[in-house]
Short mmCIF file of C-alpha atoms and ligand atoms in Angstrom, two decimals:
data_model
loop_
_atom_site.label_atom_id
_atom_site.label_comp_id
_atom_site.label_asym_id
_atom_site.label_seq_id
_atom_site.Cartn_x
_atom_site.Cartn_y
_atom_site.Cartn_z
CA MET A 603 -95.12 73.96 54.98
CA HIS A 604 -98.04 71.72 53.12
CA ASP A 605 -95.84 71.00 50.63
CA ILE A 606 -92.97 69.24 53.00
CA ALA A 607 -95.06 66.94 54.38
CA ALA A 608 -96.88 65.90 51.09
CA ALA A 609 -93.21 65.52 49.78
CA PHE A 610 -92.29 63.00 52.87
CA ALA A 611 -95.45 61.38 52.68
CA THR A 612 -95.04 60.71 48.90
CA SER A 613 -91.26 59.85 49.43
CA PHE A 614 -92.50 57.05 52.11
CA GLY A 615 -94.50 55.85 49.01
CA LEU A 616 -92.10 55.33 46.99
CA ILE A 617 -89.89 53.02 48.93
CA LEU A 618 -92.98 51.76 50.21
CA THR A 619 -93.67 50.76 47.14
CA LEU A 620 -90.28 49.81 46.13
CA ASP A 621 -91.47 52.68 43.27
CA GLN A 622 -89.19 51.26 40.22
CA GLY A 623 -87.27 54.49 38.70
CA LEU A 624 -86.37 54.82 43.20
CA VAL A 625 -84.56 51.09 43.22
CA GLU A 626 -83.37 51.59 39.73
CA ILE A 627 -81.29 54.77 40.65
CA VAL A 628 -80.97 52.78 44.46
CA LEU A 629 -79.58 50.37 42.75
CA ARG A 630 -77.11 51.74 40.51
CA SER A 631 -75.42 54.19 42.96
CA LEU A 632 -74.57 50.77 45.34
CA GLN A 633 -73.19 48.95 42.46
CA VAL A 634 -70.76 52.19 41.40
CA SER A 635 -69.30 52.79 44.90
CA LEU A 636 -68.74 49.00 45.52
CA LEU A 637 -67.14 48.63 42.32
CA ALA A 638 -64.77 51.65 43.35
CA VAL A 639 -64.59 50.36 46.70
CA GLY A 640 -63.29 46.69 45.10
CA ALA A 641 -61.03 48.43 42.97
CA ALA A 642 -59.76 50.73 45.79
CA ALA A 643 -59.33 47.45 48.00
CA ILE A 644 -57.45 45.30 45.48
CA VAL A 645 -54.28 48.34 45.06
CA GLY A 646 -54.93 49.99 48.28
CA LEU A 647 -54.62 47.21 50.53
CA PRO A 648 -51.58 46.39 49.20
CA LEU A 649 -49.88 49.65 48.19
CA GLY A 650 -50.50 50.48 52.36
CA ALA A 651 -49.46 47.50 52.90
CA ALA A 652 -45.93 48.12 50.96
CA VAL A 653 -45.75 51.86 52.50
CA ALA A 654 -45.75 50.48 56.00
CA LEU A 655 -43.14 48.02 55.28
CA LEU A 656 -40.81 48.13 52.92
CA ARG A 657 -37.85 50.32 53.61
CA PHE A 658 -37.68 52.91 50.17
CA PRO A 659 -36.49 56.37 49.92
CA GLY A 660 -39.35 58.94 50.05
CA ARG A 661 -41.90 56.87 52.07
CA ARG A 662 -42.45 58.36 54.76
CA ALA A 663 -43.31 61.00 51.42
CA VAL A 664 -45.63 59.24 49.94
CA ALA A 665 -47.44 58.66 53.92
CA ILE A 666 -48.13 61.72 54.02
CA LEU A 667 -49.23 62.18 51.08
CA LEU A 668 -51.38 58.86 50.87
CA SER A 669 -52.21 60.96 54.30
CA SER A 670 -53.09 63.95 52.49
CA LEU A 671 -55.23 62.69 49.21
CA MET A 672 -57.15 61.23 51.77
CA GLY A 673 -59.42 64.71 51.67
CA LEU A 674 -59.07 65.20 48.17
CA PRO A 675 -61.70 67.47 47.13
CA PRO A 676 -64.70 64.64 45.21
CA VAL A 677 -65.13 67.89 42.30
CA VAL A 678 -61.67 68.30 41.77
CA VAL A 679 -60.91 64.79 41.48
CA GLY A 680 -64.14 64.50 39.29
CA LEU A 681 -62.04 67.41 37.44
CA ILE A 682 -59.54 65.99 37.24
CA VAL A 683 -61.00 62.09 35.76
CA TYR A 684 -63.30 64.26 33.77
CA LEU A 685 -60.17 66.18 31.79
CA LEU A 686 -58.42 62.09 31.06
CA LEU A 687 -61.95 60.47 29.84
CA SER A 688 -63.19 63.92 28.11
CA ARG A 689 -62.80 63.37 24.09
CA ALA A 690 -59.15 65.60 23.78
CA GLY A 691 -57.56 63.62 26.71
CA PRO A 692 -54.99 61.22 27.32
CA LEU A 693 -58.11 57.77 27.84
CA GLY A 694 -60.65 60.08 25.65
CA VAL A 695 -60.07 56.82 22.58
CA LEU A 696 -61.63 55.01 25.51
CA GLY A 697 -65.12 57.19 25.20
CA LEU A 698 -65.83 56.48 28.61
CA LEU A 699 -67.26 59.36 30.04
CA PHE A 700 -70.99 59.97 30.89
CA THR A 701 -70.74 56.33 31.55
CA PRO A 702 -71.46 54.15 35.00
CA SER A 703 -67.04 53.21 34.67
CA ALA A 704 -66.51 56.75 34.31
CA MET A 705 -68.08 57.18 37.92
CA VAL A 706 -66.42 54.17 39.42
CA ALA A 707 -62.96 55.43 38.63
CA ALA A 708 -63.20 58.79 39.47
CA GLN A 709 -64.61 57.30 42.78
CA PHE A 710 -61.56 54.51 43.03
CA VAL A 711 -59.88 57.61 43.02
CA LEU A 712 -61.44 58.96 45.49
CA VAL A 713 -61.23 56.49 47.60
CA THR A 714 -57.74 54.33 47.39
CA PRO A 715 -56.21 56.66 48.69
CA ILE A 716 -58.85 56.20 51.99
CA VAL A 717 -57.96 52.54 51.80
CA ALA A 718 -54.21 52.76 51.69
CA ALA A 719 -53.62 55.93 54.63
CA LEU A 720 -55.84 53.83 56.96
CA ALA A 721 -53.83 50.47 55.38
CA ARG A 722 -50.88 51.60 56.23
CA GLN A 723 -51.55 52.86 60.03
CA VAL A 724 -53.70 49.16 60.49
CA VAL A 725 -50.33 46.90 58.66
CA GLU A 726 -47.61 49.80 60.35
CA ASP A 727 -49.10 48.95 63.78
CA LEU A 728 -49.13 45.02 63.44
CA TRP A 729 -45.94 44.63 62.15
CA ALA A 730 -44.85 46.71 65.14
CA GLU A 731 -45.73 43.95 67.51
CA TYR A 732 -45.15 40.53 65.05
CA GLU A 733 -42.04 41.30 63.34
CA GLU A 734 -40.20 39.58 65.12
CA GLN A 735 -42.05 37.36 65.70
CA LEU A 736 -42.79 36.16 61.93
CA ARG A 737 -39.31 36.42 61.10
CA SER A 738 -38.21 33.84 64.05
CA LEU A 739 -41.15 31.52 62.03
CA GLY A 740 -39.71 32.18 59.16
CA ALA A 741 -41.76 34.95 57.63
CA GLY A 742 -40.44 35.83 53.75
CA PRO A 743 -41.96 39.77 53.27
CA ARG A 744 -44.95 38.43 50.58
CA ARG A 745 -45.97 35.82 53.66
CA ALA A 746 -45.17 38.60 56.25
CA ILE A 747 -47.63 41.35 54.10
CA ALA A 748 -50.05 38.68 53.61
CA THR A 749 -50.00 37.15 57.75
CA LEU A 750 -50.87 41.41 58.18
CA LEU A 751 -53.15 42.07 56.02
CA TRP A 752 -55.02 38.48 57.54
CA ASP A 753 -54.97 39.29 61.02
CA GLY A 754 -55.75 43.35 60.44
CA ARG A 755 -58.69 42.50 58.49
CA PHE A 756 -61.64 43.72 60.52
CA SER A 757 -59.45 47.32 60.74
CA LEU A 758 -58.83 46.79 57.17
CA MET A 759 -62.84 46.48 56.65
CA THR A 760 -63.26 49.22 58.92
CA ALA A 761 -61.06 51.27 56.09
CA LEU A 762 -62.78 49.78 53.27
CA LEU A 763 -66.14 50.97 55.28
CA ALA A 764 -64.88 53.93 55.43
CA GLY A 765 -64.46 54.73 51.28
CA PHE A 766 -68.02 53.38 50.68
CA GLY A 767 -68.82 56.02 53.06
CA ARG A 768 -66.91 58.41 51.46
CA ALA A 769 -68.20 56.85 48.40
CA SER A 770 -71.84 56.73 48.31
CA ALA A 771 -72.21 59.82 49.49
CA GLU A 772 -70.25 62.02 47.45
CA VAL A 773 -71.92 64.31 44.35
CA GLY A 774 -69.07 65.71 42.94
CA ALA A 775 -67.09 63.39 41.05
CA VAL A 776 -69.94 61.78 39.38
CA MET A 777 -71.85 64.46 38.66
CA ILE A 778 -68.56 65.81 36.69
CA VAL A 779 -67.91 62.33 35.16
CA GLY A 780 -71.58 61.16 35.40
CA GLY A 781 -73.50 63.61 34.03
CA ASN A 782 -76.56 62.93 35.91
CA ILE A 783 -78.42 61.51 32.75
CA ASP A 784 -81.69 59.72 33.40
CA HIS A 785 -81.19 55.94 33.03
CA VAL A 786 -78.06 55.33 32.56
CA THR A 787 -75.75 58.06 35.36
CA ARG A 788 -77.88 59.29 37.96
CA VAL A 789 -77.14 58.09 40.94
CA MET A 790 -78.67 59.06 44.22
CA THR A 791 -76.64 62.13 45.36
CA THR A 792 -76.45 63.16 41.53
CA ALA A 793 -80.35 63.03 41.34
CA ILE A 794 -80.77 64.52 44.37
CA ALA A 795 -78.98 67.62 43.98
CA LEU A 796 -80.71 67.84 40.67
CA GLU A 797 -84.42 66.85 41.75
CA THR A 798 -84.26 69.67 44.54
CA SER A 799 -84.18 72.37 41.85
CA LYS A 800 -86.46 70.62 40.38
CA GLY A 801 -88.81 70.41 42.66
CA ASP A 802 -89.33 67.00 42.60
CA LEU A 803 -88.75 67.19 46.47
CA ALA A 804 -90.55 64.03 46.46
CA LEU A 805 -87.63 62.09 45.17
CA ALA A 806 -84.62 63.58 46.77
CA LEU A 807 -86.72 62.86 49.86
CA GLY A 808 -87.25 59.44 49.47
CA LEU A 809 -83.19 59.05 48.06
CA GLY A 810 -81.97 61.18 50.76
CA LEU A 811 -84.03 58.54 53.93
CA ILE A 812 -82.25 55.87 51.82
CA LEU A 813 -78.99 57.38 51.57
CA ILE A 814 -79.47 58.19 55.67
CA ALA A 815 -80.03 54.19 56.59
CA LEU A 816 -76.94 53.93 54.33
CA SER A 817 -74.92 55.49 56.36
CA LEU A 818 -76.12 54.63 59.89
CA LEU A 819 -75.66 50.90 58.10
CA VAL A 820 -72.15 51.62 57.38
CA ASN A 821 -71.52 53.28 60.78
CA GLY A 822 -72.96 50.27 62.12
CA ALA A 823 -71.33 47.41 60.63
CA ALA A 824 -67.73 49.35 61.43
CA PHE A 825 -68.48 49.51 64.95
CA VAL A 826 -70.07 45.36 64.90
CA VAL A 827 -66.32 44.92 63.22
CA ARG A 828 -64.47 46.95 65.29
CA ASP A 829 -66.60 44.56 68.36
CA LEU A 830 -65.23 41.80 66.55
CA ALA A 831 -61.42 43.00 66.34
CA ARG A 832 -61.70 43.55 70.19
CA SER A 833 -62.65 39.87 70.87
CA GLY A 834 -59.58 39.03 69.34
CA ALA A 835 -60.86 36.50 67.03
CA MET B 12 -39.14 6.12 60.88
CA THR B 13 -37.50 10.02 59.79
CA ILE B 14 -33.74 9.79 60.04
CA ALA B 15 -32.52 12.16 62.45
CA PRO B 16 -31.44 15.49 60.61
CA ALA B 17 -27.81 17.02 60.21
CA SER B 18 -27.36 18.81 62.96
CA ILE B 19 -27.17 22.56 62.80
CA LEU B 20 -25.43 22.95 66.50
CA PRO B 21 -22.40 23.85 67.73
CA LEU B 22 -23.18 27.20 67.45
CA ARG B 23 -20.45 30.06 68.08
CA LEU B 24 -20.33 33.56 68.88
CA ASP B 25 -17.05 35.02 68.20
CA GLY B 26 -16.49 38.36 69.96
CA VAL B 27 -20.03 39.58 69.30
CA CYS B 28 -20.75 43.20 70.21
CA TYR B 29 -23.39 45.12 70.01
CA ASP B 30 -24.24 48.88 69.67
CA ALA B 31 -27.75 51.21 70.35
CA GLY B 32 -27.74 54.54 71.31
CA GLY B 33 -24.39 55.08 71.28
CA LYS B 34 -23.62 52.49 73.85
CA ARG B 35 -21.92 48.78 73.75
CA LEU B 36 -25.80 46.95 75.53
CA VAL B 37 -23.10 43.77 73.89
CA ASP B 38 -19.45 43.68 74.64
CA GLY B 39 -17.33 40.84 73.32
CA VAL B 40 -19.68 38.17 74.09
CA SER B 41 -17.44 34.23 72.62
CA LEU B 42 -19.08 31.54 73.88
CA ALA B 43 -20.11 28.30 72.59
CA PHE B 44 -23.38 26.48 72.00
CA ALA B 45 -23.56 22.04 71.81
CA ALA B 46 -26.09 20.38 71.01
CA GLY B 47 -26.79 18.89 74.26
CA PRO B 48 -27.39 20.15 77.92
CA ARG B 49 -29.36 22.97 78.69
CA THR B 50 -27.43 26.25 78.93
CA LEU B 51 -29.18 28.98 81.20
CA ILE B 52 -28.13 32.39 80.60
CA LEU B 53 -28.11 34.17 83.84
CA GLY B 54 -28.22 37.92 84.99
CA PRO B 55 -30.17 40.80 86.29
CA ASN B 56 -32.45 43.19 84.38
CA GLY B 57 -30.83 44.88 81.72
CA ALA B 58 -27.88 42.68 81.31
CA GLY B 59 -28.67 42.17 77.58
CA LYS B 60 -29.95 38.17 78.17
CA SER B 61 -32.61 39.35 75.70
CA LEU B 62 -30.17 40.85 73.54
CA LEU B 63 -27.76 38.00 73.18
CA LEU B 64 -30.79 35.39 72.54
CA ARG B 65 -31.89 38.11 70.05
CA LEU B 66 -28.24 38.17 68.05
CA ALA B 67 -27.88 34.05 68.31
CA HIS B 68 -31.32 34.03 67.14
CA GLY B 69 -30.44 35.99 64.10
CA LEU B 70 -33.78 38.69 64.83
CA LEU B 71 -29.76 41.05 65.27
CA ALA B 72 -27.10 41.61 63.57
CA PRO B 73 -24.01 41.60 65.87
CA THR B 74 -22.30 45.37 65.59
CA ALA B 75 -19.20 43.43 65.56
CA GLY B 76 -18.02 40.02 65.96
CA LEU B 77 -20.23 37.30 64.40
CA VAL B 78 -22.33 34.14 65.04
CA LEU B 79 -21.84 31.10 62.99
CA TRP B 80 -23.38 27.85 62.95
CA GLN B 81 -21.22 25.40 62.67
CA GLY B 82 -23.08 22.01 62.43
CA PRO B 83 -22.61 19.95 58.96
CA ASP B 84 -26.10 21.06 58.12
CA ALA B 85 -25.32 25.16 59.21
CA ARG B 86 -26.94 26.32 55.76
CA ASN B 87 -30.60 25.66 56.92
CA ALA B 88 -29.95 27.31 60.34
CA GLY B 89 -32.82 29.08 59.98
CA ARG B 90 -34.82 26.87 60.02
CA HIS B 91 -34.35 24.15 62.62
CA GLN B 92 -34.52 26.95 65.16
CA ALA B 93 -37.65 28.69 66.86
CA MET B 94 -37.71 31.69 69.81
CA VAL B 95 -40.28 32.18 72.66
CA PHE B 96 -40.52 35.76 73.38
CA GLN B 97 -40.62 37.46 76.64
CA ARG B 98 -44.01 39.08 76.23
CA PRO B 99 -45.76 35.82 73.83
CA VAL B 100 -47.17 37.37 70.14
CA MET B 101 -50.18 35.59 69.25
CA LEU B 102 -51.27 36.44 65.65
CA ARG B 103 -54.70 36.90 65.76
CA ARG B 104 -56.43 33.85 65.10
CA SER B 105 -57.53 30.48 67.32
CA ALA B 106 -54.74 28.94 69.10
CA ALA B 107 -54.54 25.87 67.16
CA ALA B 108 -54.11 27.82 63.75
CA ASN B 109 -51.43 29.95 65.53
CA ILE B 110 -49.76 26.50 66.16
CA ASP B 111 -50.81 25.61 62.26
CA TYR B 112 -49.14 28.78 61.09
CA ALA B 113 -45.86 27.84 62.37
CA LEU B 114 -46.46 24.04 60.61
CA ARG B 115 -47.01 26.06 57.41
CA LEU B 116 -44.35 28.21 57.42
CA ARG B 117 -41.87 25.52 57.54
CA GLY B 118 -43.49 23.95 54.44
CA VAL B 119 -45.20 20.89 56.69
CA PRO B 120 -47.94 19.53 54.34
CA ARG B 121 -51.77 19.21 55.32
CA ASP B 122 -52.41 16.27 55.75
CA SER B 123 -49.61 16.08 58.74
CA ARG B 124 -50.01 19.51 60.10
CA ARG B 125 -53.48 18.03 61.51
CA PRO B 126 -51.99 15.83 63.73
CA ARG B 127 -49.03 17.85 64.73
CA VAL B 128 -51.14 20.52 66.19
CA GLU B 129 -53.07 18.29 67.41
CA GLU B 130 -50.43 16.79 69.14
CA ALA B 131 -48.60 20.03 70.52
CA LEU B 132 -51.71 21.42 72.14
CA GLU B 133 -51.69 18.06 73.83
CA ARG B 134 -47.97 18.79 75.15
CA ALA B 135 -49.12 22.35 76.41
CA GLY B 136 -52.33 21.26 78.16
CA LEU B 137 -54.38 22.89 75.72
CA GLU B 138 -56.68 21.17 73.80
CA ARG B 139 -59.33 22.52 74.75
CA PHE B 140 -58.23 25.67 73.76
CA ALA B 141 -58.17 25.14 70.22
CA GLY B 142 -60.45 26.97 69.04
CA THR B 143 -60.01 29.70 71.51
CA PRO B 144 -58.99 32.88 69.84
CA ALA B 145 -55.47 33.29 70.94
CA ARG B 146 -55.24 36.67 72.42
CA ALA B 147 -57.89 35.82 74.00
CA LEU B 148 -56.07 33.42 76.69
CA SER B 149 -54.15 34.12 80.09
CA ILE B 150 -50.95 35.29 79.22
CA GLY B 151 -49.71 31.81 81.25
CA GLU B 152 -52.18 29.35 78.76
CA GLN B 153 -50.24 32.39 76.02
CA GLN B 154 -47.02 31.49 77.76
CA ARG B 155 -47.88 27.45 76.76
CA LEU B 156 -49.29 28.61 73.34
CA ALA B 157 -46.51 30.13 72.09
CA LEU B 158 -44.14 27.37 73.37
CA ALA B 159 -46.55 24.89 71.57
CA ARG B 160 -46.18 26.36 68.65
CA ALA B 161 -42.17 26.68 68.81
CA TRP B 162 -41.80 22.41 69.79
CA ALA B 163 -44.23 21.98 67.06
CA THR B 164 -41.84 22.91 64.45
CA LEU B 165 -39.26 20.50 66.11
CA PRO B 166 -36.49 22.08 66.27
CA GLN B 167 -33.27 21.41 67.01
CA VAL B 168 -33.07 23.97 69.21
CA LEU B 169 -35.44 26.17 71.33
CA PHE B 170 -34.56 30.14 72.62
CA LEU B 171 -36.46 30.79 75.39
CA ASP B 172 -36.51 34.37 76.59
CA GLU B 173 -37.75 34.39 80.47
CA PRO B 174 -40.49 32.37 79.30
CA THR B 175 -41.74 32.28 83.04
CA ALA B 176 -41.38 35.97 84.23
CA SER B 177 -44.64 37.08 84.71
CA LEU B 178 -46.55 33.38 85.66
CA ASP B 179 -47.60 32.00 89.22
CA PRO B 180 -46.09 29.08 90.77
CA ALA B 181 -48.18 26.94 88.97
CA ALA B 182 -48.44 27.90 85.55
CA THR B 183 -44.01 27.85 85.82
CA TRP B 184 -44.23 24.31 86.98
CA ALA B 185 -46.37 23.98 83.59
CA VAL B 186 -44.15 26.21 81.76
CA GLU B 187 -40.54 24.45 83.14
CA GLY B 188 -42.31 21.28 82.73
CA ILE B 189 -42.72 21.62 78.56
CA ILE B 190 -39.48 22.81 78.75
CA ASP B 191 -38.33 19.79 80.13
CA ALA B 192 -40.42 17.55 77.96
CA ILE B 193 -38.90 19.01 74.76
CA HIS B 194 -35.28 19.15 76.05
CA ARG B 195 -35.30 15.56 76.71
CA ALA B 196 -36.94 15.01 73.28
CA GLY B 197 -33.83 16.38 71.91
CA THR B 198 -33.65 19.99 71.37
CA LYS B 199 -30.51 22.41 72.65
CA ILE B 200 -32.33 24.26 74.87
CA VAL B 201 -31.61 28.39 75.65
CA MET B 202 -32.87 30.33 77.73
CA THR B 203 -32.47 33.31 80.08
CA THR B 204 -33.71 33.67 83.40
CA HIS B 205 -32.91 36.19 86.20
CA ASP B 206 -34.70 33.52 88.96
CA LEU B 207 -31.70 31.59 90.37
CA ALA B 208 -34.59 29.65 91.69
CA GLN B 209 -35.27 28.25 88.36
CA ALA B 210 -31.04 27.87 86.73
CA ARG B 211 -30.71 25.34 89.98
CA ARG B 212 -33.87 24.49 88.79
CA LEU B 213 -33.32 23.70 84.69
CA ALA B 214 -29.73 24.02 84.50
CA ASP B 215 -27.02 22.22 82.80
CA ASP B 216 -24.20 25.62 81.94
CA ILE B 217 -25.07 28.56 83.16
CA VAL B 218 -23.35 31.45 80.95
CA PHE B 219 -24.13 34.10 84.06
CA LEU B 220 -23.70 37.97 82.10
CA ASN B 221 -23.65 41.15 83.94
CA HIS B 222 -23.43 45.22 82.22
CA GLY B 223 -23.63 42.98 78.74
CA ARG B 224 -20.06 40.97 78.89
CA VAL B 225 -20.25 37.42 80.11
CA VAL B 226 -18.80 37.10 83.40
CA GLU B 227 -18.77 33.39 84.22
CA GLN B 228 -19.60 30.77 82.44
CA GLY B 229 -19.82 26.20 83.03
CA THR B 230 -21.32 23.65 84.74
CA ALA B 231 -24.34 24.85 86.27
CA GLU B 232 -22.93 22.64 89.86
CA ARG B 233 -19.52 24.18 89.37
CA PHE B 234 -21.36 28.08 88.88
CA PHE B 235 -23.31 27.74 91.90
CA ALA B 236 -21.06 25.83 94.46
CA SER B 237 -17.71 27.98 93.79
CA PRO B 238 -18.19 31.01 91.59
CA ARG B 239 -15.33 32.45 90.41
CA THR B 240 -15.93 36.02 90.55
CA PRO B 241 -17.62 38.21 93.45
CA GLU B 242 -19.84 39.44 90.94
CA ALA B 243 -21.16 35.94 90.86
CA ALA B 244 -20.70 35.45 94.34
CA ALA B 245 -22.84 38.43 94.92
CA PHE B 246 -25.43 37.64 92.78
CA ILE B 247 -26.36 33.71 93.90
CA ALA B 248 -26.21 36.10 97.22
CA GLY B 249 -28.89 38.29 96.16
CA THR B 250 -26.25 41.10 96.66
CA LEU B 251 -25.01 41.96 93.60
CA ARG B 252 -25.84 45.87 93.01
CA TRP B 253 -26.03 48.27 89.20
N1 ATP C 1667 -32.67 49.65 70.97
C1 ATP C 1667 -32.35 49.98 72.42
N2 ATP C 1667 -31.73 50.86 72.06
C2 ATP C 1667 -31.22 51.40 73.37
N3 ATP C 1667 -30.99 50.30 74.64
C3 ATP C 1667 -31.24 49.54 74.10
C4 ATP C 1667 -32.05 48.78 73.18
N4 ATP C 1667 -32.48 47.76 73.34
C5 ATP C 1667 -32.02 47.24 74.63
N5 ATP C 1667 -31.59 48.48 75.77
C6 ATP C 1667 -30.91 48.72 76.50
O1 ATP C 1667 -30.11 46.97 76.24
C7 ATP C 1667 -29.84 47.11 78.12
C8 ATP C 1667 -30.02 45.32 77.50
O2 ATP C 1667 -31.35 45.17 77.59
P1 ATP C 1667 -32.05 43.24 77.42
O3 ATP C 1667 -33.25 43.26 76.90
O4 ATP C 1667 -30.65 42.70 76.83
O5 ATP C 1667 -31.63 42.88 78.88
P2 ATP C 1667 -32.50 41.91 79.74
O6 ATP C 1667 -30.91 41.20 80.39
O7 ATP C 1667 -32.95 40.89 78.72
O8 ATP C 1667 -33.18 42.08 80.65
P3 ATP C 1667 -34.87 41.56 81.77
O9 ATP C 1667 -33.96 41.24 82.42
O10 ATP C 1667 -35.22 43.36 82.15
O11 ATP C 1667 -35.83 41.13 80.48
C9 ATP C 1667 -31.11 47.20 78.56
O12 ATP C 1667 -30.33 47.85 79.51
C10 ATP C 1667 -31.74 48.19 77.34
O13 ATP C 1667 -32.62 49.33 77.88
MG1 MG C 1668 -34.98 40.66 78.95
#
C-alpha cells in the first residue's frame, strides 16, 4: 500500500517537473499516432467516400470488410506488419523493423479501416440527402466527393479522433514492430507494459495518468465537434 | 452588356413514362414547354408532379419516351437549368456560401461571384443572414435561399417543386414575389402546385396531372373558366376523389 502511494507521489513529481524521460516517451507516442492517423486520413477518407459513392461490383462486400476490419486485434496487425518488414519479408530491404516508422505503419493499418468505415457511413448518409441537389447544380463525381467530405467534416473529424484514440491506446502492434527500445521506439503503452513488469511503478503510473488525460481530451474534443456539427455550421 | 445566350428551349416530352416498384407512375406524358409563359403543373397529392419535374430536369431517366431540349443551345441544356426541391436541400455552410457554391459549379470566376451572391441574397431579402449557417434558417427562409441560389446561376429554365407547400401566407407571398421577379427577368418557370389559388395567381399555362397522366393542358384562363374534363372540373371544384 505504501509502495503504491509512493509511486503515485513520484509519478506526479515526474509529470510536474516534466521529467525528460517521460516527456520524450510522450512526444514519441504522439508523433507516431498522429502520423499514423494523418496517413490513415489521407487514405481512409477518400476510400470511404469512394465506397459510399461509386457503384462497382463487390461494393457491399468491401463495405462489410471495412467494418469488420475496424476491430482488428492489434497484436495480429503487429504480427503481419512484422512479417512484412522482417529481414526475410517482402519489405525487409527497407530496414524499417524496430523503428518508429514501423510503428506508424502498424498503427496506420489498424486505424485506416476505422477511418474508412466511419467515413463511408457519414458520406453515404450525406449523399442520400445531397445527391439530387448536387446533380442539379452540375457537380461531377470528383466535386461531389470533395463537397461531401467538406460538409461532413465534423462527423469525419470524430472518425479521426476515434482512430487517434485507438492508435494511442494500443500496445500490441507497436510492441511487436517497435520492440520498446529505449530512446528509439519506446512509447507510452509499451513503457507502461514494460516498466510495470520491471517494478518501476512511478513511470508507468505517470504515463498511465497522461494516457488517461489524453483519452479524456480526445473524447472531449469529439463532443465539441459533435456540437459544432449540430449547430449546422 | 452581355449578349443573351442562345436558348435551350423549347423542351419537349414525348410519350414519357416512368415505372418504379412495378407500377407505372408517369404514363405517356407528351408536353411542350416554350420560353416565356409560366407553366404550372397542377394535380392532387401523388399525381406524379415531382416525378415529372425530375424527369424533365434530367434527374430521372424515363422508362420509355424522350426528353428533348430543342433550342439552338440544347447541347448545354444542363448548365442552363436549375431546380428547387419540395424540401430545400441546404449545404452545411453559410447562406452566402451556399449561393457561392452554385456559382462556382457554373464556372463563375471568384471576382464576379461576390457581387452576384450579394445581389441574390438581397433579392430574396436574406442579406442579414449572409453569414448564418443555412441549416439554422427557418424552412421559409431556406426556401427563399434555395430560390436565390437557383436564381443566382441565371437559369433559362427554373423547375420549382411546390416551393410554398410548407410555408405560411406571409412566406408564401414572399416566395411568389421572388418567382414573379425571376419570371420577369426572362427565366422560364415550370412549377408544380396542388394549390388552386396559387395556380390562379401565377399560371399562364396549366398542365393538369392525375394518376401520372396529363388530363388537360392549355392556358390558365381557359382551364379555370371551362375545364374540358370531369376530373379537372372536380379538381377545381374541390371534389376530386381518387
Ligand atoms: N421510387 C418510387 N417507388 C415507388 N413509388 C414511387 C417512387 N417515387 C414515387 N412513387 C409514387 O409515385 C407517385 C407520384 O409521386 P410524386 O412524388 O411525383 O407525387 P406528387 O404529385 O409530387 O405528390 P405531392 O403533391 O404529394 O408532392 C406517388 O404515389 C408515389 O408514392
Ligand atoms: Mg411532389
